CSV table of C-alpha atoms in Angstrom, one decimal:
chain,number,residue,atom,x,y,z
J,1,GLU,CA,109.4,68.3,97.5
J,2,ARG,CA,109.7,71.4,95.6
J,3,LEU,CA,106.2,73.1,96.2
J,4,ALA,CA,106.7,72.2,100.0
J,5,GLY,CA,109.9,73.7,100.1
J,6,GLY,CA,111.7,70.1,101.5
J,7,PHE,CA,109.0,69.8,104.7
J,8,HIS,CA,106.5,67.5,104.9
J,9,VAL,CA,103.8,68.7,107.7
J,10,ARG,CA,102.8,72.2,108.1
J,11,ALA,CA,101.0,73.0,111.2
J,12,GLY,CA,99.4,76.1,113.0
J,13,THR,CA,97.9,77.3,116.2
J,14,SER,CA,95.6,79.8,117.7
J,15,TYR,CA,96.7,83.4,118.3
J,16,ALA,CA,95.1,83.5,121.9
J,17,ASN,CA,97.1,80.2,122.9
J,18,PRO,CA,100.7,80.2,121.1
J,19,ILE,CA,103.1,77.4,122.2
J,20,PRO,CA,106.0,79.0,124.3
J,21,ASP,CA,109.0,76.7,123.2
J,22,ILE,CA,107.8,74.3,120.1
J,23,GLN,CA,111.2,72.5,120.2
J,24,ALA,CA,110.5,71.2,123.9
J,25,ALA,CA,107.0,70.8,123.2
J,26,LEU,CA,107.8,68.3,120.4
J,27,GLY,CA,109.6,66.0,122.7
J,28,GLU,CA,106.3,65.4,124.6
J,29,VAL,CA,104.1,64.4,121.9
J,30,ASP,CA,102.5,60.8,122.2
J,31,GLY,CA,103.2,58.6,119.7
J,32,MET,CA,106.3,60.1,118.2
J,33,PHE,CA,109.9,59.4,118.8
J,34,PRO,CA,112.1,62.5,119.5
J,35,ASP,CA,114.1,62.0,116.0
J,36,ASP,CA,111.0,61.5,113.8
J,37,ILE,CA,111.5,65.0,113.3
J,38,GLN,CA,114.6,66.3,111.3
J,39,ALA,CA,113.9,70.0,111.1
J,40,VAL,CA,111.3,72.6,112.4
J,41,GLY,CA,110.9,76.0,111.5
J,42,SER,CA,108.6,78.4,113.0
J,43,LEU,CA,106.9,81.6,111.4
J,44,ALA,CA,105.5,84.5,113.0
J,45,GLY,CA,103.5,87.5,111.4
J,46,ALA,CA,101.6,90.6,111.4
J,47,ARG,CA,99.6,93.2,109.3
J,48,VAL,CA,101.8,95.9,108.5
J,49,GLU,CA,101.7,98.9,105.8
J,50,MET,CA,104.2,98.5,103.2
J,51,LYS,CA,105.5,100.4,99.8
J,52,GLN,CA,108.5,100.7,97.9
J,53,GLN,CA,111.1,103.2,99.2
J,54,ASP,CA,112.1,106.1,97.1
J,55,THR,CA,109.0,106.0,94.9
J,56,ASP,CA,105.2,107.6,94.6
J,57,GLN,CA,103.7,104.6,96.0
J,58,GLU,CA,101.2,104.9,99.1
J,59,PHE,CA,101.4,102.3,101.9
J,60,ALA,CA,99.3,99.7,101.3
J,61,ASP,CA,98.0,96.9,104.0
J,62,PHE,CA,100.1,93.8,103.6
J,63,TYR,CA,101.1,90.8,105.6
J,64,LEU,CA,105.0,90.7,106.7
J,65,GLN,CA,106.3,87.3,107.8
J,66,GLY,CA,109.2,86.6,110.3
J,67,VAL,CA,110.8,83.3,110.0
J,68,ASP,CA,113.5,81.8,112.6
J,69,ALA,CA,116.8,80.1,111.9
J,70,GLY,CA,114.8,76.5,112.1
J,71,TYR,CA,113.1,77.5,109.0
J,72,THR,CA,115.9,79.5,107.2
J,73,ASP,CA,118.4,76.5,108.0
J,74,SER,CA,116.2,73.9,106.2
J,75,VAL,CA,113.9,75.4,103.7
J,76,ALA,CA,114.8,74.1,100.2
J,77,TYR,CA,113.2,77.3,98.1
J,78,LYS,CA,115.2,78.5,95.2
J,79,PHE,CA,115.4,82.0,94.0
J,80,THR,CA,114.1,83.6,90.5
J,81,MET,CA,116.7,86.0,91.0
J,82,THR,CA,119.0,87.5,93.9
J,83,ALA,CA,120.7,90.7,94.9
J,84,GLU,CA,124.4,91.1,93.9
J,85,GLY,CA,126.9,89.1,95.9
J,86,TYR,CA,124.3,86.4,96.9
J,87,THR,CA,125.4,83.4,95.1
J,88,SER,CA,123.2,80.5,96.1
J,89,PRO,CA,119.8,80.2,97.5
J,90,ARG,CA,121.3,79.2,100.9
J,91,ALA,CA,123.5,82.3,100.8
J,92,VAL,CA,120.3,84.3,100.6
J,93,TRP,CA,118.8,82.1,103.5
J,94,GLN,CA,121.4,82.4,105.8
J,95,ALA,CA,121.7,86.5,105.1
J,96,LEU,CA,117.8,86.6,105.8
J,97,GLN,CA,118.7,85.3,109.4
J,98,GLU,CA,122.2,87.0,109.8
J,99,GLU,CA,121.7,90.4,108.3
J,100,PRO,CA,119.0,92.5,109.9
J,101,GLY,CA,116.6,94.3,107.3
J,102,THR,CA,116.7,92.1,104.6
J,103,ALA,CA,113.6,90.4,103.1
J,104,VAL,CA,112.7,88.2,100.2
J,105,VAL,CA,109.4,88.4,98.1
J,106,SER,CA,107.0,86.1,96.3
J,107,SER,CA,107.8,86.5,92.6
J,108,PHE,CA,103.8,87.9,92.1
J,109,LEU,CA,105.3,91.0,93.7
J,110,VAL,CA,107.7,91.6,90.8
J,111,PRO,CA,106.3,93.0,87.5
J,112,ALA,CA,107.2,90.5,84.2
J,113,LYS,CA,107.7,91.4,81.0
J,114,THR,CA,105.0,88.6,80.1
J,115,ASN,CA,102.2,88.0,82.3
J,116,TYR,CA,100.2,84.7,82.3
J,117,ASN,CA,98.2,85.7,85.1
J,118,VAL,CA,95.2,87.0,83.2
J,119,GLY,CA,92.4,88.0,85.2
J,120,GLY,CA,94.4,87.2,88.3
J,121,PRO,CA,94.1,89.2,91.8
J,122,THR,CA,96.4,92.6,92.0
J,123,PRO,CA,97.7,92.6,95.2
J,124,PRO,CA,97.9,95.8,96.6
J,125,PHE,CA,101.7,96.4,97.2
J,126,ARG,CA,104.2,95.6,94.1
J,127,LEU,CA,107.8,96.4,93.7
J,128,GLU,CA,108.7,98.5,90.1
J,129,GLY,CA,111.8,99.4,88.6
J,130,PHE,CA,112.9,96.0,87.3
J,131,TRP,CA,111.7,92.9,85.7
J,132,LEU,CA,111.5,89.0,87.1
J,133,GLU,CA,113.4,88.3,83.7
J,134,ASP,CA,116.5,90.4,84.9
J,135,LYS,CA,119.5,88.3,86.4
J,136,THR,CA,119.8,90.5,89.3
J,137,ILE,CA,118.0,92.6,91.8
J,138,PRO,CA,118.8,95.9,92.0
J,139,GLU,CA,119.2,98.1,95.1
J,140,VAL,CA,115.5,97.7,96.2
J,141,TYR,CA,113.9,98.5,99.9
J,142,ILE,CA,110.4,98.2,101.0
J,143,GLN,CA,109.3,100.5,103.7
J,144,ALA,CA,107.4,98.7,106.0
J,145,ARG,CA,105.4,100.6,108.7
J,146,ASP,CA,103.3,99.6,111.9
J,147,PRO,CA,100.0,101.0,111.8
J,148,ARG,CA,99.5,101.4,115.9
J,149,THR,CA,102.8,103.2,116.5
J,150,GLY,CA,103.9,104.9,113.1
J,151,LYS,CA,107.3,102.9,113.5
J,152,GLU,CA,109.2,102.5,110.2
J,153,GLN,CA,111.6,99.8,109.1
J,154,SER,CA,113.5,99.5,105.7
J,155,LEU,CA,113.9,96.2,104.5
J,156,ARG,CA,116.3,95.3,101.5
J,157,VAL,CA,114.8,92.8,98.9
J,158,ILE,CA,117.7,90.4,98.6
J,159,GLY,CA,115.9,87.5,97.0
J,160,VAL,CA,112.7,86.8,94.6
J,161,LEU,CA,111.5,83.5,95.4
J,162,GLU,CA,110.8,81.0,92.4
J,163,GLY,CA,107.3,80.4,91.3
J,164,LEU,CA,106.9,77.2,92.9
J,165,ALA,CA,107.6,78.3,96.6
J,166,PHE,CA,104.0,77.6,97.2
J,167,TYR,CA,104.1,77.8,101.0
J,168,ALA,CA,106.5,81.2,101.1
J,169,GLU,CA,104.0,84.1,100.1
J,170,GLY,CA,104.4,87.7,100.4
J,171,VAL,CA,107.3,89.4,102.1
J,172,ILE,CA,109.6,87.4,104.2
J,173,THR,CA,111.9,88.7,106.8
J,174,SER,CA,113.5,87.0,110.3
J,175,GLN,CA,111.4,86.9,113.5
J,176,ALA,CA,114.1,89.7,114.9
J,177,THR,CA,113.7,91.9,111.9
J,178,LEU,CA,109.7,91.8,112.4
J,179,ASN,CA,109.9,92.3,116.1
J,180,THR,CA,112.0,95.2,115.7
J,181,LEU,CA,109.1,96.8,113.7
J,182,LEU,CA,106.5,95.8,116.1
J,183,SER,CA,105.5,97.4,119.6
J,184,GLN,CA,105.6,93.9,120.3
J,185,PRO,CA,107.0,90.6,119.6
J,186,ALA,CA,104.9,88.4,117.5
J,187,PRO,CA,104.4,84.8,118.8
J,188,PRO,CA,105.3,82.0,116.3
J,189,GLN,CA,101.7,80.7,115.2
J,190,ALA,CA,102.6,78.3,112.1
J,191,TYR,CA,105.4,75.7,111.7
J,192,MET,CA,107.0,73.5,108.9
J,193,LEU,CA,108.3,70.2,109.8
J,194,ARG,CA,110.5,68.0,107.8
J,195,LEU,CA,110.2,64.5,108.7
J,196,LYS,CA,112.9,61.4,109.0
J,197,ALA,CA,112.6,59.2,106.0
J,198,GLY,CA,110.0,56.5,106.5
J,199,VAL,CA,108.0,58.6,109.0
J,200,ASN,CA,104.5,58.7,107.8
J,201,ALA,CA,103.2,62.6,107.7
J,202,GLU,CA,99.7,62.1,108.1
J,203,THR,CA,99.8,60.0,111.5
J,204,THR,CA,102.5,62.6,112.7
J,205,ALA,CA,100.0,65.4,111.6
J,206,ARG,CA,97.4,63.8,113.8
J,207,ALA,CA,99.4,63.1,116.7
J,208,LEU,CA,100.3,66.9,116.7
J,209,GLU,CA,96.7,67.8,116.9
J,210,ALA,CA,95.9,65.6,119.7
J,211,SER,CA,98.9,66.7,121.7
J,212,PHE,CA,98.4,70.4,121.3
J,213,LEU,CA,94.4,70.5,121.3
J,214,GLU,CA,94.5,73.1,123.8
J,215,HIS,CA,96.3,75.2,121.7
J,216,GLY,CA,94.1,74.8,118.8
J,217,MET,CA,96.7,73.4,116.3
J,218,GLN,CA,95.7,72.1,112.9
J,219,ALA,CA,98.1,70.1,111.0
J,220,GLU,CA,98.3,69.0,107.6
J,221,ALA,CA,100.4,66.5,105.6
J,222,LEU,CA,101.6,68.5,102.6
J,223,ALA,CA,101.8,65.8,100.2
J,224,GLU,CA,98.2,65.2,100.7
J,225,GLU,CA,97.4,68.9,100.9
J,226,ILE,CA,99.1,69.3,97.4
């Protein structure tokens, strides 16, 4: 549950044929009842260029994810540290959706005083000026740029995710903020689903794949994957 963020199935579709309305489409899946799925969050993303604002950093290629309200209302991941004024994980997730230009980041993008990742890969982009062990995030902004148009967007970092947030990597903002940056909206290509108690995740994953074959859907039961 901690690693999966409260979700039970993850699914992805092809970029060439996304699902226009996942909520409506799920009601038509053979072998599933409408109330089998308690929550579904959709994720979109795009390759952009990023650097920390007001630093000497150069822009680096990085993946920016945008999540919808279904995701932020349901995800159970907590935070190692938050910006001042955000007193709970729920407050951070709610702000991500309601406050344009906000973002949360993985803990590997923040330097730590004690580094146990000896020999691990170095991300192309990393924050600076504070430590993972600090209690509060200072006023830190990420400058994101669409390489196709040159348009830029400033993202205020309001949360650093806990290390166990395995399925929430990199830099995450809302889909609305992501689409403000891009020249055209990015369609959701990934979904996280929370199931009603007693519903089999593996059976649900296979039913999703069968129903959305034309969309190239691949689905996994998170407990099995973990």
